[in-house]
Short mmCIF file of C-alpha atoms in Angstrom, two decimals:
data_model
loop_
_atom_site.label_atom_id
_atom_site.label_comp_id
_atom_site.label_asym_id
_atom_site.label_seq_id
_atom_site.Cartn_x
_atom_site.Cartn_y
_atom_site.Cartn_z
CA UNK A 1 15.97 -2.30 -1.71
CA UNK A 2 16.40 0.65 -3.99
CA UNK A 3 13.46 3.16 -4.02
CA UNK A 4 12.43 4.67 -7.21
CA UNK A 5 12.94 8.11 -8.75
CA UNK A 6 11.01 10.91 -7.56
CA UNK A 7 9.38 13.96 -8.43
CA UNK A 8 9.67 16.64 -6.14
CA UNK A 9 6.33 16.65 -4.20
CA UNK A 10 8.14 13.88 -2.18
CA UNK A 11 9.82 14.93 0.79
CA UNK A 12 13.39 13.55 0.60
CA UNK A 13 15.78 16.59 1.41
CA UNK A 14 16.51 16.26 5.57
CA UNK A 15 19.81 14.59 6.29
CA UNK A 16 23.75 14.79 5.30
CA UNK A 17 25.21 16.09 2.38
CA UNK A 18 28.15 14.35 1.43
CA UNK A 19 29.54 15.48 -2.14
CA UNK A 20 28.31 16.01 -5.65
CA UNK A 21 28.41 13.85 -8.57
CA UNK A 22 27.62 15.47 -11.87
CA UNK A 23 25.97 18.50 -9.96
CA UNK A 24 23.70 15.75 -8.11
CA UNK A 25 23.53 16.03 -4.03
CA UNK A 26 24.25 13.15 -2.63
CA UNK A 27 22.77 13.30 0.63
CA UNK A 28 22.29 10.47 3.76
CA UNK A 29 18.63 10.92 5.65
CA UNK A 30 18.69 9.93 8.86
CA UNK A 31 16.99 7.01 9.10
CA UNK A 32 20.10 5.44 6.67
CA UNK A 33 22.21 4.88 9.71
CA UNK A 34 19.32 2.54 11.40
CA UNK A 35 19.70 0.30 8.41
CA UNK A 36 23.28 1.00 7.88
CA UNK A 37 24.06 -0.74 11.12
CA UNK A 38 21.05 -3.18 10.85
CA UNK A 39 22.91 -4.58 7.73
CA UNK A 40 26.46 -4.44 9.40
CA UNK A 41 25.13 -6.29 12.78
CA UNK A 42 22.97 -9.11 10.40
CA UNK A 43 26.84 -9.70 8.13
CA UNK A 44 28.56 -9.56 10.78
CA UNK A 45 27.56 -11.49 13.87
CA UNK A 46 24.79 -13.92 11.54
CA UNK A 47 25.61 -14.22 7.85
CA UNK A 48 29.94 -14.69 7.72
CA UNK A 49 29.91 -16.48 10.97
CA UNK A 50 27.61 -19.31 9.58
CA UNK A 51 29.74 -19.50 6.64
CA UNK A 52 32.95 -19.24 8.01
CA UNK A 53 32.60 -20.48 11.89
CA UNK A 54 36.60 -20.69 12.41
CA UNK A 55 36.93 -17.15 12.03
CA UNK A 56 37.75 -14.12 14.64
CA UNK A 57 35.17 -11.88 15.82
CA UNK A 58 37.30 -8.64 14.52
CA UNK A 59 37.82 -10.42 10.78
CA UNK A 60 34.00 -10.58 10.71
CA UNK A 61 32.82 -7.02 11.55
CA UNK A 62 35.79 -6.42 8.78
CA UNK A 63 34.19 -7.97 6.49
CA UNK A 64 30.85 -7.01 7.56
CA UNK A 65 31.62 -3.40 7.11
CA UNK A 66 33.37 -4.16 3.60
CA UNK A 67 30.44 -5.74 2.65
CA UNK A 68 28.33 -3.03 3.75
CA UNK A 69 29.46 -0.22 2.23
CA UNK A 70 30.00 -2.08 -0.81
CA UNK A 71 26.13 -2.77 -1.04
CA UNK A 72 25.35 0.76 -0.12
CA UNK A 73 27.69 2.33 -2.88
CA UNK A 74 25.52 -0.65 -5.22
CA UNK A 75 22.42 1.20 -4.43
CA UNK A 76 23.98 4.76 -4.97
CA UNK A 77 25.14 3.70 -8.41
CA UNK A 78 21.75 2.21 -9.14
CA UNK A 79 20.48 5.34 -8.45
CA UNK A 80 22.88 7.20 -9.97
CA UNK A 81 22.35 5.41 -13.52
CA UNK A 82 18.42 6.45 -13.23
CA UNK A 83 19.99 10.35 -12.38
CA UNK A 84 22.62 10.56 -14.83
CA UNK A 85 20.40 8.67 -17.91
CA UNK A 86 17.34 11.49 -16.86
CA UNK A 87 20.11 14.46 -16.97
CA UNK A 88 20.83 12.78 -20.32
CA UNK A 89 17.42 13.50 -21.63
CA UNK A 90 16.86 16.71 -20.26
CA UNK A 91 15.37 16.34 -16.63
CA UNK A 92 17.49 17.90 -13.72
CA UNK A 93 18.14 15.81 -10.93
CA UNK A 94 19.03 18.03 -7.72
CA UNK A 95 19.97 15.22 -5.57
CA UNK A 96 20.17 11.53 -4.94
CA UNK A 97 19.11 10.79 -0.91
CA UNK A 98 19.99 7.36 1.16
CA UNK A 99 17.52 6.63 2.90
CA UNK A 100 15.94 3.36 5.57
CA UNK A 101 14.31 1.65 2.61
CA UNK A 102 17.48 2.40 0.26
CA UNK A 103 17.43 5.39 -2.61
CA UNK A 104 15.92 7.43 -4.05
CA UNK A 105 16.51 10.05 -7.10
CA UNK A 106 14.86 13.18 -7.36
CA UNK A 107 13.49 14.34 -11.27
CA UNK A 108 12.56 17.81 -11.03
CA UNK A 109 9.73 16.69 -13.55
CA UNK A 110 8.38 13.34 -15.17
CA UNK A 111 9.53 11.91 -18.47
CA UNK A 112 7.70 13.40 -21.35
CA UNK A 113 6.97 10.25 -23.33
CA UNK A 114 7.09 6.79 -23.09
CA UNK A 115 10.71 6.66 -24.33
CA UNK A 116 12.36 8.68 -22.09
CA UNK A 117 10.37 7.23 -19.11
CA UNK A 118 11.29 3.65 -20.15
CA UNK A 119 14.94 4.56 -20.62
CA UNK A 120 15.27 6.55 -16.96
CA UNK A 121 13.53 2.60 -15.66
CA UNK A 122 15.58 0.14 -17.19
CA UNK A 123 18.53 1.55 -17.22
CA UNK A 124 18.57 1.09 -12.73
CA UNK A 125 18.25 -3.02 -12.82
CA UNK A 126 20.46 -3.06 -15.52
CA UNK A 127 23.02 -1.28 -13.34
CA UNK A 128 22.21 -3.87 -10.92
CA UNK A 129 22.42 -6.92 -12.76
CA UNK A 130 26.20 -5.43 -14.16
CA UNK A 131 27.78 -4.77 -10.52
CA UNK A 132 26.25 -8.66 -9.90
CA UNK A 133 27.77 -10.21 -12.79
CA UNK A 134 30.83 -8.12 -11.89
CA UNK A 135 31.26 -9.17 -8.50
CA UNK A 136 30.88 -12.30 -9.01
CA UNK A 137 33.39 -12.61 -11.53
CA UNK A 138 35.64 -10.93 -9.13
CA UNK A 139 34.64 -13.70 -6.82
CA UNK A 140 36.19 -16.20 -9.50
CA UNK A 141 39.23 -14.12 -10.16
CA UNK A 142 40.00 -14.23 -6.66
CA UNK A 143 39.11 -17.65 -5.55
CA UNK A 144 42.59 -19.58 -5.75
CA UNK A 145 44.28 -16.81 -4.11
CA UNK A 146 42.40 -14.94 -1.84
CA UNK A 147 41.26 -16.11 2.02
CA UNK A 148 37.64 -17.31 2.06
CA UNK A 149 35.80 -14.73 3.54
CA UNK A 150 37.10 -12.28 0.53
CA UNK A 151 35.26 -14.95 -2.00
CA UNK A 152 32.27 -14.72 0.49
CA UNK A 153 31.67 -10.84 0.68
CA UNK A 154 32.21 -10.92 -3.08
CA UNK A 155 29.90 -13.66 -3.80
CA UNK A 156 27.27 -11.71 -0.79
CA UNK A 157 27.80 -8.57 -3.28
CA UNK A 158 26.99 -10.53 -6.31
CA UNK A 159 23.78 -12.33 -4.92
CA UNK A 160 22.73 -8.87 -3.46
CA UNK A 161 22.95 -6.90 -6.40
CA UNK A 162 21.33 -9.75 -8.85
CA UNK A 163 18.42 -9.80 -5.85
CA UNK A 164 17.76 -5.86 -6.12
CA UNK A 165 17.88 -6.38 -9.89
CA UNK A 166 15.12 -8.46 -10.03
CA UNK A 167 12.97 -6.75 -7.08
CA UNK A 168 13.13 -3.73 -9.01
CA UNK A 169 11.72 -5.44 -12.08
CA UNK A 170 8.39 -6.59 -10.01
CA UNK A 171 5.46 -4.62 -12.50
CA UNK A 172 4.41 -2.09 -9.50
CA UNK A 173 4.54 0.94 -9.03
CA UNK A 174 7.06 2.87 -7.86
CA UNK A 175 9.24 0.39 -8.29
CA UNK A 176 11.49 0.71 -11.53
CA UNK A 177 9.82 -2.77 -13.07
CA UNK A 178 6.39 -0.48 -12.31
CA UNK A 179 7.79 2.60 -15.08
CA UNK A 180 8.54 0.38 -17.43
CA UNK A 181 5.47 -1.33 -17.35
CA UNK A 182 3.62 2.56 -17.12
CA UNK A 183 5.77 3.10 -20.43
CA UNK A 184 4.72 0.26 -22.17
CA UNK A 185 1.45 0.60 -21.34
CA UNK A 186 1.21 4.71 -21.74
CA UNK A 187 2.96 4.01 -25.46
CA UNK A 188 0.20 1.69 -26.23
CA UNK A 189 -2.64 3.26 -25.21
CA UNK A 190 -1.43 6.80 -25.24
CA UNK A 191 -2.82 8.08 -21.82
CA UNK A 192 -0.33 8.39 -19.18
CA UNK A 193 -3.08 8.15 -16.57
CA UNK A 194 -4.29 4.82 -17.72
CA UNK A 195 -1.03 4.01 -17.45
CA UNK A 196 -0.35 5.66 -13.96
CA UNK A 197 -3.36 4.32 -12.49
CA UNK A 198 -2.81 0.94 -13.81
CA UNK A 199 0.57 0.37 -12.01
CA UNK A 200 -0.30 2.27 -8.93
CA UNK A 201 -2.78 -0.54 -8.73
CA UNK A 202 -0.43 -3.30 -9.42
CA UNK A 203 2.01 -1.79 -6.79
CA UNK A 204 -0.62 -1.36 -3.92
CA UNK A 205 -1.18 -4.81 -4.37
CA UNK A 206 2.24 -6.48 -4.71
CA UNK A 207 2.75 -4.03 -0.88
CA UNK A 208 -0.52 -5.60 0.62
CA UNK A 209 0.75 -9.40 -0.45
CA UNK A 210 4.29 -8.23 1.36
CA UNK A 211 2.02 -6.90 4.34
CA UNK A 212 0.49 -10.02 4.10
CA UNK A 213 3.62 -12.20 4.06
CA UNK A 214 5.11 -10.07 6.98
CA UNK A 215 1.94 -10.74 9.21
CA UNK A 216 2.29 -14.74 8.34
CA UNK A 217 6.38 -14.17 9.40
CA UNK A 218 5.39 -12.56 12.50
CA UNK A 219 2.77 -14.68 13.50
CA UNK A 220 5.11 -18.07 13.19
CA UNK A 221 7.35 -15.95 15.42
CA UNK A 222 10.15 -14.70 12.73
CA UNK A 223 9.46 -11.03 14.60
CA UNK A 224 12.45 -9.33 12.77
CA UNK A 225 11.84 -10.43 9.19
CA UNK A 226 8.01 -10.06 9.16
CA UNK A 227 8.33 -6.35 10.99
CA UNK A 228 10.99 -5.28 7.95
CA UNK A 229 8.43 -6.80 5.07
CA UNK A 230 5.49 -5.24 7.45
CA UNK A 231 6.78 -1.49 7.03
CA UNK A 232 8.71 -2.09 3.24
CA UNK A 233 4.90 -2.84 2.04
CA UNK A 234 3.00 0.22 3.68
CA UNK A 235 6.13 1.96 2.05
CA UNK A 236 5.39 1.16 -1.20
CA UNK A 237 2.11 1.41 -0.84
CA UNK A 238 1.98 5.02 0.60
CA UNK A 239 4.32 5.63 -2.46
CA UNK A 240 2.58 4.34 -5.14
CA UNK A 241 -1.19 6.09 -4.21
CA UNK A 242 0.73 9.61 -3.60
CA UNK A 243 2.78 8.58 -6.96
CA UNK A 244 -1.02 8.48 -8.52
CA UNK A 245 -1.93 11.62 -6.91
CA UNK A 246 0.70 13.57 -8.05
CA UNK A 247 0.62 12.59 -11.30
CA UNK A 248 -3.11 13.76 -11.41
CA UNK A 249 -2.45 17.18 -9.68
CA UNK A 250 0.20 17.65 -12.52
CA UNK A 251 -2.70 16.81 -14.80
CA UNK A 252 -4.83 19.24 -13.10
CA UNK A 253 -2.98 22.37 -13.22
CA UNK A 254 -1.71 21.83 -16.39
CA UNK A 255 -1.30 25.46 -19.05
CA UNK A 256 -2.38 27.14 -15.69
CA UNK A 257 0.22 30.15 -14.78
CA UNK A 258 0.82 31.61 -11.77
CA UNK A 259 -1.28 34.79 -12.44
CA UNK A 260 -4.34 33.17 -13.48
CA UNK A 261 -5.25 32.10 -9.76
CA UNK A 262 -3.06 34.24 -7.75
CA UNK A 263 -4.73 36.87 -5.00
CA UNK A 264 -4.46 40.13 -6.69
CA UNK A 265 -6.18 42.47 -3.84
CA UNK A 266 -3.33 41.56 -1.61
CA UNK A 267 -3.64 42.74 2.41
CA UNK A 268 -0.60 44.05 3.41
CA UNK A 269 1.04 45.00 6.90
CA UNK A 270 3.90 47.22 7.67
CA UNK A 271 6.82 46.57 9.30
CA UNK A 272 6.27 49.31 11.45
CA UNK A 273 2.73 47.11 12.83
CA UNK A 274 3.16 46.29 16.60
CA UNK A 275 2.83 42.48 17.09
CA UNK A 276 -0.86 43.24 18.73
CA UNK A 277 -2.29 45.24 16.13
CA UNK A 278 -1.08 42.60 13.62
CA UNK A 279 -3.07 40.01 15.80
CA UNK A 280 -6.15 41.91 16.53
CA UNK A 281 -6.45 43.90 12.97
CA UNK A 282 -5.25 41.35 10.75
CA UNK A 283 -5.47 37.54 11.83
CA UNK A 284 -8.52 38.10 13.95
CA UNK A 285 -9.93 40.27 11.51
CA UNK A 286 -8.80 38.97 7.85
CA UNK A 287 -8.76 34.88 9.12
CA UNK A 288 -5.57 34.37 6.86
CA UNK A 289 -2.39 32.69 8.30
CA UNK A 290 0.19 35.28 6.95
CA UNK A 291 0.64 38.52 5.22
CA UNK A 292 3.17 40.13 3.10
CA UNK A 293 5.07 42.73 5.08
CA UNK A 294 5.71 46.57 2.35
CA UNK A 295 7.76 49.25 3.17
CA UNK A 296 7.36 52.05 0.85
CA UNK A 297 5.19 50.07 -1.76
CA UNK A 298 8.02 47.73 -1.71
CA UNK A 299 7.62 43.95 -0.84
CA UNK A 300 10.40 43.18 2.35
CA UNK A 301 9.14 39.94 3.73
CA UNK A 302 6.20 37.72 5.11
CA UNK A 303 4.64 37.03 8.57
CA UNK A 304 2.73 34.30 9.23
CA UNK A 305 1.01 32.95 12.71
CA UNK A 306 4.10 30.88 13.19
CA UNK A 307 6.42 33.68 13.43
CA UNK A 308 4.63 34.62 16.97
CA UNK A 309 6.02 31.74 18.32
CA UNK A 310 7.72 32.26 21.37
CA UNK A 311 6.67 35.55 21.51
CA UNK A 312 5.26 35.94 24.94
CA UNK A 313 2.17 38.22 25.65
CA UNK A 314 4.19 41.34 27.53
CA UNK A 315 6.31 41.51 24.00
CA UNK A 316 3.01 41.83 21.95
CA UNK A 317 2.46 45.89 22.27
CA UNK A 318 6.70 46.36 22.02
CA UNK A 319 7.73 44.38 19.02
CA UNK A 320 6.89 45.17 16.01
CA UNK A 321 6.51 43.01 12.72
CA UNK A 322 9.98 43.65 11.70
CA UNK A 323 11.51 41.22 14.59
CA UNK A 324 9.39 38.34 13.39
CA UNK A 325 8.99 38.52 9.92
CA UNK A 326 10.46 36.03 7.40
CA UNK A 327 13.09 38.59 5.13
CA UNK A 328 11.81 38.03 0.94
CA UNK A 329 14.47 36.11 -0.86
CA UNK A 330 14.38 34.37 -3.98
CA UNK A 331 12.78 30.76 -2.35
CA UNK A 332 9.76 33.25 -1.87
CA UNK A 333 9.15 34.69 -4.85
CA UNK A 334 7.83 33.69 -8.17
CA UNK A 335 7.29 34.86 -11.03
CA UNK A 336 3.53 36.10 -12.29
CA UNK A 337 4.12 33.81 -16.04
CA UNK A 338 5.43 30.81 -13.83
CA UNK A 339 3.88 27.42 -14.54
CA UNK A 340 1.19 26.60 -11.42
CA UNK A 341 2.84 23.38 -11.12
CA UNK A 342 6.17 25.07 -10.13
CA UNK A 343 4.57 26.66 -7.21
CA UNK A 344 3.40 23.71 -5.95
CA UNK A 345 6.21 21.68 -6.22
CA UNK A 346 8.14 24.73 -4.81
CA UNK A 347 6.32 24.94 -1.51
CA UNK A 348 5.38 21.27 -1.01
CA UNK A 349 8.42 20.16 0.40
CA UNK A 350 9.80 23.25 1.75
CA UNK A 351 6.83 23.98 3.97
CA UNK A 352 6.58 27.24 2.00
CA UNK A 353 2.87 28.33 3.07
CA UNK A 354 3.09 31.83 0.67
CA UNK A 355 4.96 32.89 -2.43
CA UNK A 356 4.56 36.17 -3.12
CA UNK A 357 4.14 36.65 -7.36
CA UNK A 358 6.29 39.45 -8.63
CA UNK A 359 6.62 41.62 -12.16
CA UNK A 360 10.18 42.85 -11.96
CA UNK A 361 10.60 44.41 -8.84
CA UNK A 362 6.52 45.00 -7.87
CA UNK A 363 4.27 42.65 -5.93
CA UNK A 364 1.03 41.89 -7.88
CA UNK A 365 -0.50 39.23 -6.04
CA UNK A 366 0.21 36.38 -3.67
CA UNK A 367 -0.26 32.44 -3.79
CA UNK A 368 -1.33 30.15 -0.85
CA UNK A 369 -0.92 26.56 -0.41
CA UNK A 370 -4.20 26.54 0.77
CA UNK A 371 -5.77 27.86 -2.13
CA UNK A 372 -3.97 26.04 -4.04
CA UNK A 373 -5.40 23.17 -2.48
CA UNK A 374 -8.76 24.39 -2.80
CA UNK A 375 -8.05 24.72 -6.49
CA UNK A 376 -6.75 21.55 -7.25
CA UNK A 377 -9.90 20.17 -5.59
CA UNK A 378 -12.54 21.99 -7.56
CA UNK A 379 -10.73 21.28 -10.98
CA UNK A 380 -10.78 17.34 -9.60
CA UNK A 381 -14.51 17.83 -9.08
CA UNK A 382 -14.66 19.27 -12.60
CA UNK A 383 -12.49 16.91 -14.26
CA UNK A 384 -11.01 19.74 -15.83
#
């Protein structure tokens, strides 16, 4: 299958990075290899054998590997027509990851309207359905000349690509058939979380009936298949609550800057601080999980619990903050007018527990995920 777009709350960043296409990473997580080779093995010892019994072993992990890579390059251009028709309307797309349950683009923001969210949808099964109706006309080209098994990875590639198509299309979020139903629906009724909420629902429940399916597989003994629709379903379904969720956190902390919640009365430690006194006068003491570190009124870096890692208790009353602290680059900073939201999305999948919020070159107050969570939670509470 091909995974939807996604914002970037999700976590999709670990793996290989192979190129760039149009500025967009293409990277391999990886958990692609387990399906990679789950796919090859399944083509090549199951699927071209039973079609074409007469043939050698060696010819059919040939054609299983053509066959392969062929559907995986289908998925990255399905993908790639959601990144390329976002970057056409305005939204960056930093990369495109390959991934166990297929792909998945990453919009560094949702569509503003209806129109733009329904374009960025279609326009991924329509990829689809073209690379099936090309294969299989490729098939036909090919037939009177070509051996067999050429006809039959063509024909596999055109059945393959016309089945993603139409998976895609199924009304649920966060499948692709799911945002065009959210833009229909958010055009007609003008609230995008109407619309959210209404496919989230529609998409927990088409991952419960695949659950469901899977459990019936397993239980009359198909182990394999009813495992793989088992774990595609609590996929989708993790995906489409969190897709909910993040959709009303944007919601949330929407108009809110940086500098209206940020910690203004800052404690600070020096770099000069022996790892002891930073435990006993500031953790024990203060409660917090990390500090900025300023030398000379000047912010250098942050220290956090985690940087005491491996530090073992002799070292504690010898080193001082400035072996263990995290130098201040630009992935730590933000900027005091900076949209809330971009914090957020900033440290969520970077495991970024601090940004520290600067005018120019001066510190003026920090931001915690933590209290950002607390945040988020009262203006739930407040519906506001």
């Amino acid at each position: 299958m091909a995974a939807p777009h996604s914002t970037n709350g999700e976590r999709m960043e670990r793996g290989i990075q192979l190129f760039r296409v149009a500025g967009i990473r293409i990277v391999i997580d990886y958990s692609w290899f387990a399906i990679f080779l789950l796919v090859l093995f399944s083509l090549s010892v199951g699927y071209f054998p039973q079609e074409h019994p007469d043939e050698s072993g060696v010819t059919y992990w040939i054609a299983g590997l053509a066959a392969t890579l062929l559907f995986f390059l289908s998925i990255l251009l399905h993908e790639l027509a959601h990144s390329l028709m976002a970057i056409r309307s305005g939204i960056s797309i930093p990369s495109i990851t390959l991934f166990v349950f297929g792909g998945v683009s990453k919009l560094s923001e949702e569509a503003k309207d209806p129109g733009t969210e329904l374009k960025i949808a279609i326009v991924g099964p329509l990829t689809s359905f073209f690379l099936a109706l090309l294969f299989w006309a490729m098939s036909r080209l090919v037939e009177p000349v070509a051996l067999p098994l050429v006809v039959s990875t063509l024909d596999y590639l055109a059945l393959i690509n016309g089945a993603l198509g139409v998976f895609n299309l199924i009304p649920g979020f966060p499948l692709d058939g799911g945002r065009v139903l959210r833009a229909i629906w958010w055009r007609r009724t003008g609230s995008l979380q109407a619309a959210t909420r209404l496919v989230s629902d529609l998409g927990k429940g088409f991952a419960l009936a695949l659950m469901l399916l899977g459990a019936v597989q397993i239980f009359f003994h198909n182990l394999l298949g009813g495992a793989w629709l088992l774990f595609i379903g609590m996929f989708l379904r993790g995906v489409a609550e969190r897709g909910y969720q993040d959709m009303m956190l944007r919601g949330a902390l929407e108009g809110v800057q940086v500098s209206d919640v940020m910690v203004r009365d800052v404690v600070t430690v020096s770099p000069r601080t022996s790892l002891r006194d930073l435990v006993n006068d500031y953790f024990l003491r203060y409660g917090y999980h990390g500090f900025p570190v300023l030398e000379q009124n000047r912010a250098v870096g942050l220290v956090s619990i985690s940087s005491l890692a491996g530090v073992r208790e002799e070292e504690l009353a010898e080193k001082t903050v400035a072996a263990v602290m995290t130098p201040l680059d630009d992935s730590r900073i933000i900027a005091a007018d900076a949209p809330l939201i971009e914090a957020l999305t900033r440290m969520a999948p970077s495991g970024v527990g601090r940004l520290v919020v600067m005018v120019g070159q001066n510190m003026v107050g920090l931001i915690t995920r933590t209290g950002l969570a607390r945040l988020v939670e009262i203006r739930r509470q407040l519906n506001r």
